[in-house]
Amino acid sequence: MLVVLLTLISCCFLGSTFARYTSGGSGTATLTVAKWEIDGPAEGAINVNFDKLSPSKDEYVSTARTHSTEKMLAATIVNKSDVSALVTLVADGEALTKTAANWGTYTEEEIKGLFDIKIYTNTTEDADSATPFTSGTTVELTAAADGTAQEGGTLYVYVQVTWTSDTDKTGTDADARDTWVGQNVTGVSYNLSYTAVQNSELPAGQN
């Protein structure tokens, strides 16, 4: 009886399946990160040295007299990224250097008001065709093609300083103030800076 019972149990096990069919595999999922590369001056590296600037030699008639420097190349900014960039340009922090111990009958702000710096930009290296750019606003640089700059992806930044003689004072009073500046002020300087932030996504339209 014991032998028969063991035989039946063995047949039971041999006639049954302990596991189902299974298959498997392994691999990798690889993501290529969109490149971010802005080629431009490093912090503190935007330096522009203008030639000497004098006021206008003309006599005052009815309109303010102005005299300007040439447009000088301040920076070349190239977007070599896979995404577009939004660039902000700022010119601020005007400072005067002088030999006089004080400001005489004028104020520092009054003398600073005679000088104005303007920013111009272009997508080609041509100062003459560069267009005025308002400090603090933005301009878009398109994404690069195959890691190199394409049209619209390079920004040439020019700056120009203008001396306006006739502001709150005109005529001979303005001439006297210009004369004081020429005798006592040795230089005018500004802080120039730029920032670039991402302005498009890859793939486009995905959350």
JSON list of C-alpha atoms in Angstrom, two decimals:
[
{"chain": "A", "resi": 1, "resn": "MET", "atom": "CA", "xyz": [0.00, 0.00, 0.00]},
{"chain": "A", "resi": 2, "resn": "LEU", "atom": "CA", "xyz": [2.82, 2.41, 0.85]},
{"chain": "A", "resi": 3, "resn": "VAL", "atom": "CA", "xyz": [4.54, 1.72, -2.48]},
{"chain": "A", "resi": 4, "resn": "VAL", "atom": "CA", "xyz": [1.32, 2.30, -4.43]},
{"chain": "A", "resi": 5, "resn": "LEU", "atom": "CA", "xyz": [0.73, 5.58, -2.57]},
{"chain": "A", "resi": 6, "resn": "LEU", "atom": "CA", "xyz": [4.22, 6.87, -3.32]},
{"chain": "A", "resi": 7, "resn": "THR", "atom": "CA", "xyz": [3.83, 5.87, -6.97]},
{"chain": "A", "resi": 8, "resn": "LEU", "atom": "CA", "xyz": [0.61, 7.87, -7.26]},
{"chain": "A", "resi": 9, "resn": "ILE", "atom": "CA", "xyz": [2.19, 10.92, -5.64]},
{"chain": "A", "resi": 10, "resn": "SER", "atom": "CA", "xyz": [5.18, 10.76, -8.02]},
{"chain": "A", "resi": 11, "resn": "CYS", "atom": "CA", "xyz": [2.90, 10.60, -11.07]},
{"chain": "A", "resi": 12, "resn": "CYS", "atom": "CA", "xyz": [1.03, 13.61, -9.80]},
{"chain": "A", "resi": 13, "resn": "PHE", "atom": "CA", "xyz": [4.20, 15.71, -9.63]},
{"chain": "A", "resi": 14, "resn": "LEU", "atom": "CA", "xyz": [5.57, 14.52, -12.97]},
{"chain": "A", "resi": 15, "resn": "GLY", "atom": "CA", "xyz": [2.34, 15.38, -14.77]},
{"chain": "A", "resi": 16, "resn": "SER", "atom": "CA", "xyz": [2.17, 19.00, -13.54]},
{"chain": "A", "resi": 17, "resn": "THR", "atom": "CA", "xyz": [4.01, 22.25, -14.63]},
{"chain": "A", "resi": 18, "resn": "PHE", "atom": "CA", "xyz": [5.74, 24.15, -11.82]},
{"chain": "A", "resi": 19, "resn": "ALA", "atom": "CA", "xyz": [6.28, 27.49, -13.82]},
{"chain": "A", "resi": 20, "resn": "ARG", "atom": "CA", "xyz": [4.97, 29.32, -16.90]},
{"chain": "A", "resi": 21, "resn": "TYR", "atom": "CA", "xyz": [7.14, 30.36, -19.83]},
{"chain": "A", "resi": 22, "resn": "THR", "atom": "CA", "xyz": [9.05, 33.66, -19.27]},
{"chain": "A", "resi": 23, "resn": "SER", "atom": "CA", "xyz": [11.39, 35.73, -21.43]},
{"chain": "A", "resi": 24, "resn": "GLY", "atom": "CA", "xyz": [13.49, 38.79, -20.61]},
{"chain": "A", "resi": 25, "resn": "GLY", "atom": "CA", "xyz": [16.01, 41.28, -21.92]},
{"chain": "A", "resi": 26, "resn": "SER", "atom": "CA", "xyz": [17.91, 44.41, -20.97]},
{"chain": "A", "resi": 27, "resn": "GLY", "atom": "CA", "xyz": [19.08, 47.60, -22.60]},
{"chain": "A", "resi": 28, "resn": "THR", "atom": "CA", "xyz": [19.59, 51.36, -22.06]},
{"chain": "A", "resi": 29, "resn": "ALA", "atom": "CA", "xyz": [17.59, 54.55, -22.62]},
{"chain": "A", "resi": 30, "resn": "THR", "atom": "CA", "xyz": [19.92, 57.37, -23.63]},
{"chain": "A", "resi": 31, "resn": "LEU", "atom": "CA", "xyz": [19.02, 61.05, -23.56]},
{"chain": "A", "resi": 32, "resn": "THR", "atom": "CA", "xyz": [21.11, 63.65, -25.37]},
{"chain": "A", "resi": 33, "resn": "VAL", "atom": "CA", "xyz": [21.08, 66.91, -23.40]},
{"chain": "A", "resi": 34, "resn": "ALA", "atom": "CA", "xyz": [20.48, 70.07, -25.41]},
{"chain": "A", "resi": 35, "resn": "LYS", "atom": "CA", "xyz": [23.66, 72.12, -25.42]},
{"chain": "A", "resi": 36, "resn": "TRP", "atom": "CA", "xyz": [23.80, 75.54, -23.76]},
{"chain": "A", "resi": 37, "resn": "GLU", "atom": "CA", "xyz": [26.76, 77.65, -24.88]},
{"chain": "A", "resi": 38, "resn": "ILE", "atom": "CA", "xyz": [26.89, 81.43, -25.05]},
{"chain": "A", "resi": 39, "resn": "ASP", "atom": "CA", "xyz": [30.17, 82.73, -26.41]},
{"chain": "A", "resi": 40, "resn": "GLY", "atom": "CA", "xyz": [30.68, 86.26, -25.11]},
{"chain": "A", "resi": 41, "resn": "PRO", "atom": "CA", "xyz": [32.88, 88.36, -22.81]},
{"chain": "A", "resi": 42, "resn": "ALA", "atom": "CA", "xyz": [33.42, 87.02, -19.32]},
{"chain": "A", "resi": 43, "resn": "GLU", "atom": "CA", "xyz": [32.44, 89.01, -16.24]},
{"chain": "A", "resi": 44, "resn": "GLY", "atom": "CA", "xyz": [34.46, 92.21, -16.08]},
{"chain": "A", "resi": 45, "resn": "ALA", "atom": "CA", "xyz": [35.82, 91.71, -19.60]},
{"chain": "A", "resi": 46, "resn": "ILE", "atom": "CA", "xyz": [33.71, 94.29, -21.46]},
{"chain": "A", "resi": 47, "resn": "ASN", "atom": "CA", "xyz": [36.12, 97.20, -21.79]},
{"chain": "A", "resi": 48, "resn": "VAL", "atom": "CA", "xyz": [35.68, 100.08, -24.22]},
{"chain": "A", "resi": 49, "resn": "ASN", "atom": "CA", "xyz": [38.13, 102.97, -24.45]},
{"chain": "A", "resi": 50, "resn": "PHE", "atom": "CA", "xyz": [36.84, 105.99, -26.33]},
{"chain": "A", "resi": 51, "resn": "ASP", "atom": "CA", "xyz": [38.95, 108.72, -27.87]},
{"chain": "A", "resi": 52, "resn": "LYS", "atom": "CA", "xyz": [38.81, 112.12, -26.20]},
{"chain": "A", "resi": 53, "resn": "LEU", "atom": "CA", "xyz": [35.45, 113.89, -26.47]},
{"chain": "A", "resi": 54, "resn": "SER", "atom": "CA", "xyz": [34.83, 117.64, -26.45]},
{"chain": "A", "resi": 55, "resn": "PRO", "atom": "CA", "xyz": [31.58, 119.59, -26.59]},
{"chain": "A", "resi": 56, "resn": "SER", "atom": "CA", "xyz": [30.26, 120.96, -29.86]},
{"chain": "A", "resi": 57, "resn": "LYS", "atom": "CA", "xyz": [32.17, 123.96, -31.21]},
{"chain": "A", "resi": 58, "resn": "ASP", "atom": "CA", "xyz": [29.00, 125.58, -32.56]},
{"chain": "A", "resi": 59, "resn": "GLU", "atom": "CA", "xyz": [27.29, 128.58, -31.03]},
{"chain": "A", "resi": 60, "resn": "TYR", "atom": "CA", "xyz": [23.89, 128.04, -29.45]},
{"chain": "A", "resi": 61, "resn": "VAL", "atom": "CA", "xyz": [21.01, 129.10, -31.69]},
{"chain": "A", "resi": 62, "resn": "SER", "atom": "CA", "xyz": [17.76, 127.39, -30.74]},
{"chain": "A", "resi": 63, "resn": "THR", "atom": "CA", "xyz": [18.43, 123.68, -30.46]},
{"chain": "A", "resi": 64, "resn": "ALA", "atom": "CA", "xyz": [20.64, 121.74, -28.06]},
{"chain": "A", "resi": 65, "resn": "ARG", "atom": "CA", "xyz": [24.20, 121.28, -29.26]},
{"chain": "A", "resi": 66, "resn": "THR", "atom": "CA", "xyz": [25.54, 117.72, -29.22]},
{"chain": "A", "resi": 67, "resn": "HIS", "atom": "CA", "xyz": [28.79, 116.02, -30.07]},
{"chain": "A", "resi": 68, "resn": "SER", "atom": "CA", "xyz": [29.33, 112.26, -30.04]},
{"chain": "A", "resi": 69, "resn": "THR", "atom": "CA", "xyz": [32.08, 109.66, -30.11]},
{"chain": "A", "resi": 70, "resn": "GLU", "atom": "CA", "xyz": [32.26, 107.02, -32.79]},
{"chain": "A", "resi": 71, "resn": "LYS", "atom": "CA", "xyz": [30.29, 103.80, -32.23]},
{"chain": "A", "resi": 72, "resn": "MET", "atom": "CA", "xyz": [32.73, 101.44, -30.56]},
{"chain": "A", "resi": 73, "resn": "LEU", "atom": "CA", "xyz": [32.43, 97.64, -30.55]},
{"chain": "A", "resi": 74, "resn": "ALA", "atom": "CA", "xyz": [31.84, 96.64, -26.93]},
{"chain": "A", "resi": 75, "resn": "ALA", "atom": "CA", "xyz": [31.04, 92.92, -27.25]},
{"chain": "A", "resi": 76, "resn": "THR", "atom": "CA", "xyz": [30.32, 90.10, -29.66]},
{"chain": "A", "resi": 77, "resn": "ILE", "atom": "CA", "xyz": [27.81, 87.58, -28.30]},
{"chain": "A", "resi": 78, "resn": "VAL", "atom": "CA", "xyz": [27.31, 84.28, -30.13]},
{"chain": "A", "resi": 79, "resn": "ASN", "atom": "CA", "xyz": [24.62, 81.73, -29.32]},
{"chain": "A", "resi": 80, "resn": "LYS", "atom": "CA", "xyz": [26.10, 78.27, -29.96]},
{"chain": "A", "resi": 81, "resn": "SER", "atom": "CA", "xyz": [23.32, 76.54, -28.05]},
{"chain": "A", "resi": 82, "resn": "ASP", "atom": "CA", "xyz": [20.71, 74.09, -29.31]},
{"chain": "A", "resi": 83, "resn": "VAL", "atom": "CA", "xyz": [18.03, 76.46, -27.98]},
{"chain": "A", "resi": 84, "resn": "SER", "atom": "CA", "xyz": [17.43, 80.14, -28.59]},
{"chain": "A", "resi": 85, "resn": "ALA", "atom": "CA", "xyz": [18.55, 82.72, -26.05]},
{"chain": "A", "resi": 86, "resn": "LEU", "atom": "CA", "xyz": [17.12, 85.99, -24.83]},
{"chain": "A", "resi": 87, "resn": "VAL", "atom": "CA", "xyz": [19.87, 88.55, -24.26]},
{"chain": "A", "resi": 88, "resn": "THR", "atom": "CA", "xyz": [19.56, 91.61, -22.01]},
{"chain": "A", "resi": 89, "resn": "LEU", "atom": "CA", "xyz": [22.03, 94.49, -22.36]},
{"chain": "A", "resi": 90, "resn": "VAL", "atom": "CA", "xyz": [22.51, 97.15, -19.69]},
{"chain": "A", "resi": 91, "resn": "ALA", "atom": "CA", "xyz": [24.61, 100.31, -19.52]},
{"chain": "A", "resi": 92, "resn": "ASP", "atom": "CA", "xyz": [24.47, 102.04, -16.14]},
{"chain": "A", "resi": 93, "resn": "GLY", "atom": "CA", "xyz": [26.60, 103.14, -13.21]},
{"chain": "A", "resi": 94, "resn": "GLU", "atom": "CA", "xyz": [27.85, 106.38, -14.74]},
{"chain": "A", "resi": 95, "resn": "ALA", "atom": "CA", "xyz": [30.87, 107.74, -12.89]},
{"chain": "A", "resi": 96, "resn": "LEU", "atom": "CA", "xyz": [33.00, 110.85, -13.33]},
{"chain": "A", "resi": 97, "resn": "THR", "atom": "CA", "xyz": [36.64, 111.41, -12.46]},
{"chain": "A", "resi": 98, "resn": "LYS", "atom": "CA", "xyz": [37.72, 114.99, -11.80]},
{"chain": "A", "resi": 99, "resn": "THR", "atom": "CA", "xyz": [40.64, 117.02, -10.54]},
{"chain": "A", "resi": 100, "resn": "ALA", "atom": "CA", "xyz": [38.58, 119.64, -8.69]},
{"chain": "A", "resi": 101, "resn": "ALA", "atom": "CA", "xyz": [38.02, 119.25, -4.96]},
{"chain": "A", "resi": 102, "resn": "ASN", "atom": "CA", "xyz": [34.28, 119.89, -5.35]},
{"chain": "A", "resi": 103, "resn": "TRP", "atom": "CA", "xyz": [31.66, 120.57, -8.01]},
{"chain": "A", "resi": 104, "resn": "GLY", "atom": "CA", "xyz": [31.90, 124.34, -7.87]},
{"chain": "A", "resi": 105, "resn": "THR", "atom": "CA", "xyz": [28.52, 125.96, -8.55]},
{"chain": "A", "resi": 106, "resn": "TYR", "atom": "CA", "xyz": [27.26, 122.75, -10.18]},
{"chain": "A", "resi": 107, "resn": "THR", "atom": "CA", "xyz": [26.17, 119.37, -8.86]},
{"chain": "A", "resi": 108, "resn": "GLU", "atom": "CA", "xyz": [27.49, 115.92, -9.71]},
{"chain": "A", "resi": 109, "resn": "GLU", "atom": "CA", "xyz": [24.12, 114.91, -11.19]},
{"chain": "A", "resi": 110, "resn": "GLU", "atom": "CA", "xyz": [24.04, 118.05, -13.32]},
{"chain": "A", "resi": 111, "resn": "ILE", "atom": "CA", "xyz": [27.44, 117.30, -14.82]},
{"chain": "A", "resi": 112, "resn": "LYS", "atom": "CA", "xyz": [26.54, 113.62, -15.32]},
{"chain": "A", "resi": 113, "resn": "GLY", "atom": "CA", "xyz": [23.46, 114.79, -17.19]},
{"chain": "A", "resi": 114, "resn": "LEU", "atom": "CA", "xyz": [25.64, 116.26, -19.92]},
{"chain": "A", "resi": 115, "resn": "PHE", "atom": "CA", "xyz": [26.82, 112.80, -20.97]},
{"chain": "A", "resi": 116, "resn": "ASP", "atom": "CA", "xyz": [24.68, 109.99, -22.31]},
{"chain": "A", "resi": 117, "resn": "ILE", "atom": "CA", "xyz": [25.69, 106.49, -23.41]},
{"chain": "A", "resi": 118, "resn": "LYS", "atom": "CA", "xyz": [23.72, 104.70, -26.11]},
{"chain": "A", "resi": 119, "resn": "ILE", "atom": "CA", "xyz": [23.75, 101.02, -27.09]},
{"chain": "A", "resi": 120, "resn": "TYR", "atom": "CA", "xyz": [23.51, 99.88, -30.71]},
{"chain": "A", "resi": 121, "resn": "THR", "atom": "CA", "xyz": [23.24, 96.29, -31.99]},
{"chain": "A", "resi": 122, "resn": "ASN", "atom": "CA", "xyz": [23.63, 94.48, -35.27]},
{"chain": "A", "resi": 123, "resn": "THR", "atom": "CA", "xyz": [23.67, 90.87, -36.49]},
{"chain": "A", "resi": 124, "resn": "THR", "atom": "CA", "xyz": [26.65, 91.72, -38.70]},
{"chain": "A", "resi": 125, "resn": "GLU", "atom": "CA", "xyz": [29.87, 93.53, -37.82]},
{"chain": "A", "resi": 126, "resn": "ASP", "atom": "CA", "xyz": [28.85, 96.92, -39.18]},
{"chain": "A", "resi": 127, "resn": "ALA", "atom": "CA", "xyz": [28.66, 99.91, -36.86]},
{"chain": "A", "resi": 128, "resn": "ASP", "atom": "CA", "xyz": [27.12, 102.20, -39.46]},
{"chain": "A", "resi": 129, "resn": "SER", "atom": "CA", "xyz": [23.99, 100.05, -39.88]},
{"chain": "A", "resi": 130, "resn": "ALA", "atom": "CA", "xyz": [23.69, 99.14, -36.19]},
{"chain": "A", "resi": 131, "resn": "THR", "atom": "CA", "xyz": [20.32, 100.11, -34.71]},
{"chain": "A", "resi": 132, "resn": "PRO", "atom": "CA", "xyz": [19.62, 101.79, -31.35]},
{"chain": "A", "resi": 133, "resn": "PHE", "atom": "CA", "xyz": [18.93, 99.43, -28.47]},
{"chain": "A", "resi": 134, "resn": "THR", "atom": "CA", "xyz": [17.23, 100.48, -25.24]},
{"chain": "A", "resi": 135, "resn": "SER", "atom": "CA", "xyz": [19.26, 99.55, -22.17]},
{"chain": "A", "resi": 136, "resn": "GLY", "atom": "CA", "xyz": [17.52, 96.88, -20.12]},
{"chain": "A", "resi": 137, "resn": "THR", "atom": "CA", "xyz": [15.40, 95.45, -22.95]},
{"chain": "A", "resi": 138, "resn": "THR", "atom": "CA", "xyz": [16.01, 92.13, -24.70]},
{"chain": "A", "resi": 139, "resn": "VAL", "atom": "CA", "xyz": [16.89, 90.67, -28.09]},
{"chain": "A", "resi": 140, "resn": "GLU", "atom": "CA", "xyz": [16.58, 87.04, -29.20]},
{"chain": "A", "resi": 141, "resn": "LEU", "atom": "CA", "xyz": [19.49, 85.04, -30.56]},
{"chain": "A", "resi": 142, "resn": "THR", "atom": "CA", "xyz": [18.32, 82.03, -32.53]},
{"chain": "A", "resi": 143, "resn": "ALA", "atom": "CA", "xyz": [19.59, 78.52, -31.84]},
{"chain": "A", "resi": 144, "resn": "ALA", "atom": "CA", "xyz": [22.80, 77.39, -33.50]},
{"chain": "A", "resi": 145, "resn": "ALA", "atom": "CA", "xyz": [22.92, 75.03, -36.48]},
{"chain": "A", "resi": 146, "resn": "ASP", "atom": "CA", "xyz": [25.18, 72.03, -35.85]},
{"chain": "A", "resi": 147, "resn": "GLY", "atom": "CA", "xyz": [27.04, 73.85, -33.08]},
{"chain": "A", "resi": 148, "resn": "THR", "atom": "CA", "xyz": [27.93, 76.87, -35.19]},
{"chain": "A", "resi": 149, "resn": "ALA", "atom": "CA", "xyz": [26.32, 80.28, -35.26]},
{"chain": "A", "resi": 150, "resn": "GLN", "atom": "CA", "xyz": [23.75, 80.93, -37.93]},
{"chain": "A", "resi": 151, "resn": "GLU", "atom": "CA", "xyz": [22.16, 84.14, -39.15]},
{"chain": "A", "resi": 152, "resn": "GLY", "atom": "CA", "xyz": [20.52, 85.92, -36.23]},
{"chain": "A", "resi": 153, "resn": "GLY", "atom": "CA", "xyz": [22.56, 83.93, -33.70]},
{"chain": "A", "resi": 154, "resn": "THR", "atom": "CA", "xyz": [25.36, 86.50, -33.38]},
{"chain": "A", "resi": 155, "resn": "LEU", "atom": "CA", "xyz": [24.96, 89.93, -31.82]},
{"chain": "A", "resi": 156, "resn": "TYR", "atom": "CA", "xyz": [27.46, 92.76, -32.22]},
{"chain": "A", "resi": 157, "resn": "VAL", "atom": "CA", "xyz": [27.10, 95.37, -29.47]},
{"chain": "A", "resi": 158, "resn": "TYR", "atom": "CA", "xyz": [28.29, 98.94, -30.00]},
{"chain": "A", "resi": 159, "resn": "VAL", "atom": "CA", "xyz": [28.27, 101.89, -27.61]},
{"chain": "A", "resi": 160, "resn": "GLN", "atom": "CA", "xyz": [28.48, 105.62, -28.18]},
{"chain": "A", "resi": 161, "resn": "VAL", "atom": "CA", "xyz": [28.73, 108.56, -25.77]},
{"chain": "A", "resi": 162, "resn": "THR", "atom": "CA", "xyz": [27.15, 111.94, -26.54]},
{"chain": "A", "resi": 163, "resn": "TRP", "atom": "CA", "xyz": [27.92, 115.28, -24.89]},
{"chain": "A", "resi": 164, "resn": "THR", "atom": "CA", "xyz": [24.86, 117.55, -24.84]},
{"chain": "A", "resi": 165, "resn": "SER", "atom": "CA", "xyz": [25.78, 121.11, -23.92]},
{"chain": "A", "resi": 166, "resn": "ASP", "atom": "CA", "xyz": [22.36, 122.69, -23.62]},
{"chain": "A", "resi": 167, "resn": "THR", "atom": "CA", "xyz": [20.17, 120.93, -21.07]},
{"chain": "A", "resi": 168, "resn": "ASP", "atom": "CA", "xyz": [18.72, 123.03, -18.23]},
{"chain": "A", "resi": 169, "resn": "LYS", "atom": "CA", "xyz": [21.21, 125.79, -19.15]},
{"chain": "A", "resi": 170, "resn": "THR", "atom": "CA", "xyz": [21.66, 127.15, -22.66]},
{"chain": "A", "resi": 171, "resn": "GLY", "atom": "CA", "xyz": [23.86, 129.55, -24.56]},
{"chain": "A", "resi": 172, "resn": "THR", "atom": "CA", "xyz": [26.62, 131.29, -22.59]},
{"chain": "A", "resi": 173, "resn": "ASP", "atom": "CA", "xyz": [25.59, 129.59, -19.33]},
{"chain": "A", "resi": 174, "resn": "ALA", "atom": "CA", "xyz": [25.99, 126.20, -21.00]},
{"chain": "A", "resi": 175, "resn": "ASP", "atom": "CA", "xyz": [29.31, 127.33, -22.47]},
{"chain": "A", "resi": 176, "resn": "ALA", "atom": "CA", "xyz": [30.56, 128.24, -18.99]},
{"chain": "A", "resi": 177, "resn": "ARG", "atom": "CA", "xyz": [29.55, 124.81, -17.70]},
{"chain": "A", "resi": 178, "resn": "ASP", "atom": "CA", "xyz": [31.24, 123.04, -20.60]},
{"chain": "A", "resi": 179, "resn": "THR", "atom": "CA", "xyz": [34.36, 125.07, -19.87]},
{"chain": "A", "resi": 180, "resn": "TRP", "atom": "CA", "xyz": [34.30, 123.98, -16.22]},
{"chain": "A", "resi": 181, "resn": "VAL", "atom": "CA", "xyz": [33.98, 120.34, -17.32]},
{"chain": "A", "resi": 182, "resn": "GLY", "atom": "CA", "xyz": [36.92, 120.70, -19.70]},
{"chain": "A", "resi": 183, "resn": "GLN", "atom": "CA", "xyz": [39.05, 122.16, -16.91]},
{"chain": "A", "resi": 184, "resn": "ASN", "atom": "CA", "xyz": [38.06, 119.78, -14.12]},
{"chain": "A", "resi": 185, "resn": "VAL", "atom": "CA", "xyz": [36.61, 116.48, -15.40]},
{"chain": "A", "resi": 186, "resn": "THR", "atom": "CA", "xyz": [39.09, 113.97, -16.77]},
{"chain": "A", "resi": 187, "resn": "GLY", "atom": "CA", "xyz": [36.89, 111.00, -17.58]},
{"chain": "A", "resi": 188, "resn": "VAL", "atom": "CA", "xyz": [33.42, 109.46, -17.75]},
{"chain": "A", "resi": 189, "resn": "SER", "atom": "CA", "xyz": [32.81, 105.74, -17.29]},
{"chain": "A", "resi": 190, "resn": "TYR", "atom": "CA", "xyz": [29.86, 103.33, -17.37]},
{"chain": "A", "resi": 191, "resn": "ASN", "atom": "CA", "xyz": [29.17, 99.77, -16.31]},
{"chain": "A", "resi": 192, "resn": "LEU", "atom": "CA", "xyz": [28.32, 97.50, -19.26]},
{"chain": "A", "resi": 193, "resn": "SER", "atom": "CA", "xyz": [26.79, 94.06, -18.77]},
{"chain": "A", "resi": 194, "resn": "TYR", "atom": "CA", "xyz": [24.73, 91.39, -20.52]},
{"chain": "A", "resi": 195, "resn": "THR", "atom": "CA", "xyz": [22.77, 88.31, -19.48]},
{"chain": "A", "resi": 196, "resn": "ALA", "atom": "CA", "xyz": [21.48, 85.45, -21.64]},
{"chain": "A", "resi": 197, "resn": "VAL", "atom": "CA", "xyz": [18.63, 83.11, -20.67]},
{"chain": "A", "resi": 198, "resn": "GLN", "atom": "CA", "xyz": [17.05, 80.14, -22.44]},
{"chain": "A", "resi": 199, "resn": "ASN", "atom": "CA", "xyz": [14.14, 81.11, -24.71]},
{"chain": "A", "resi": 200, "resn": "SER", "atom": "CA", "xyz": [13.08, 77.85, -26.44]},
{"chain": "A", "resi": 201, "resn": "GLU", "atom": "CA", "xyz": [12.70, 74.14, -25.63]},
{"chain": "A", "resi": 202, "resn": "LEU", "atom": "CA", "xyz": [13.62, 70.80, -27.18]},
{"chain": "A", "resi": 203, "resn": "PRO", "atom": "CA", "xyz": [11.53, 68.98, -28.16]},
{"chain": "A", "resi": 204, "resn": "ALA", "atom": "CA", "xyz": [9.26, 71.92, -28.89]},
{"chain": "A", "resi": 205, "resn": "GLY", "atom": "CA", "xyz": [5.80, 71.91, -27.40]},
{"chain": "A", "resi": 206, "resn": "GLN", "atom": "CA", "xyz": [6.48, 69.16, -24.84]},
{"chain": "A", "resi": 207, "resn": "ASN", "atom": "CA", "xyz": [5.76, 69.47, -21.11]}
]
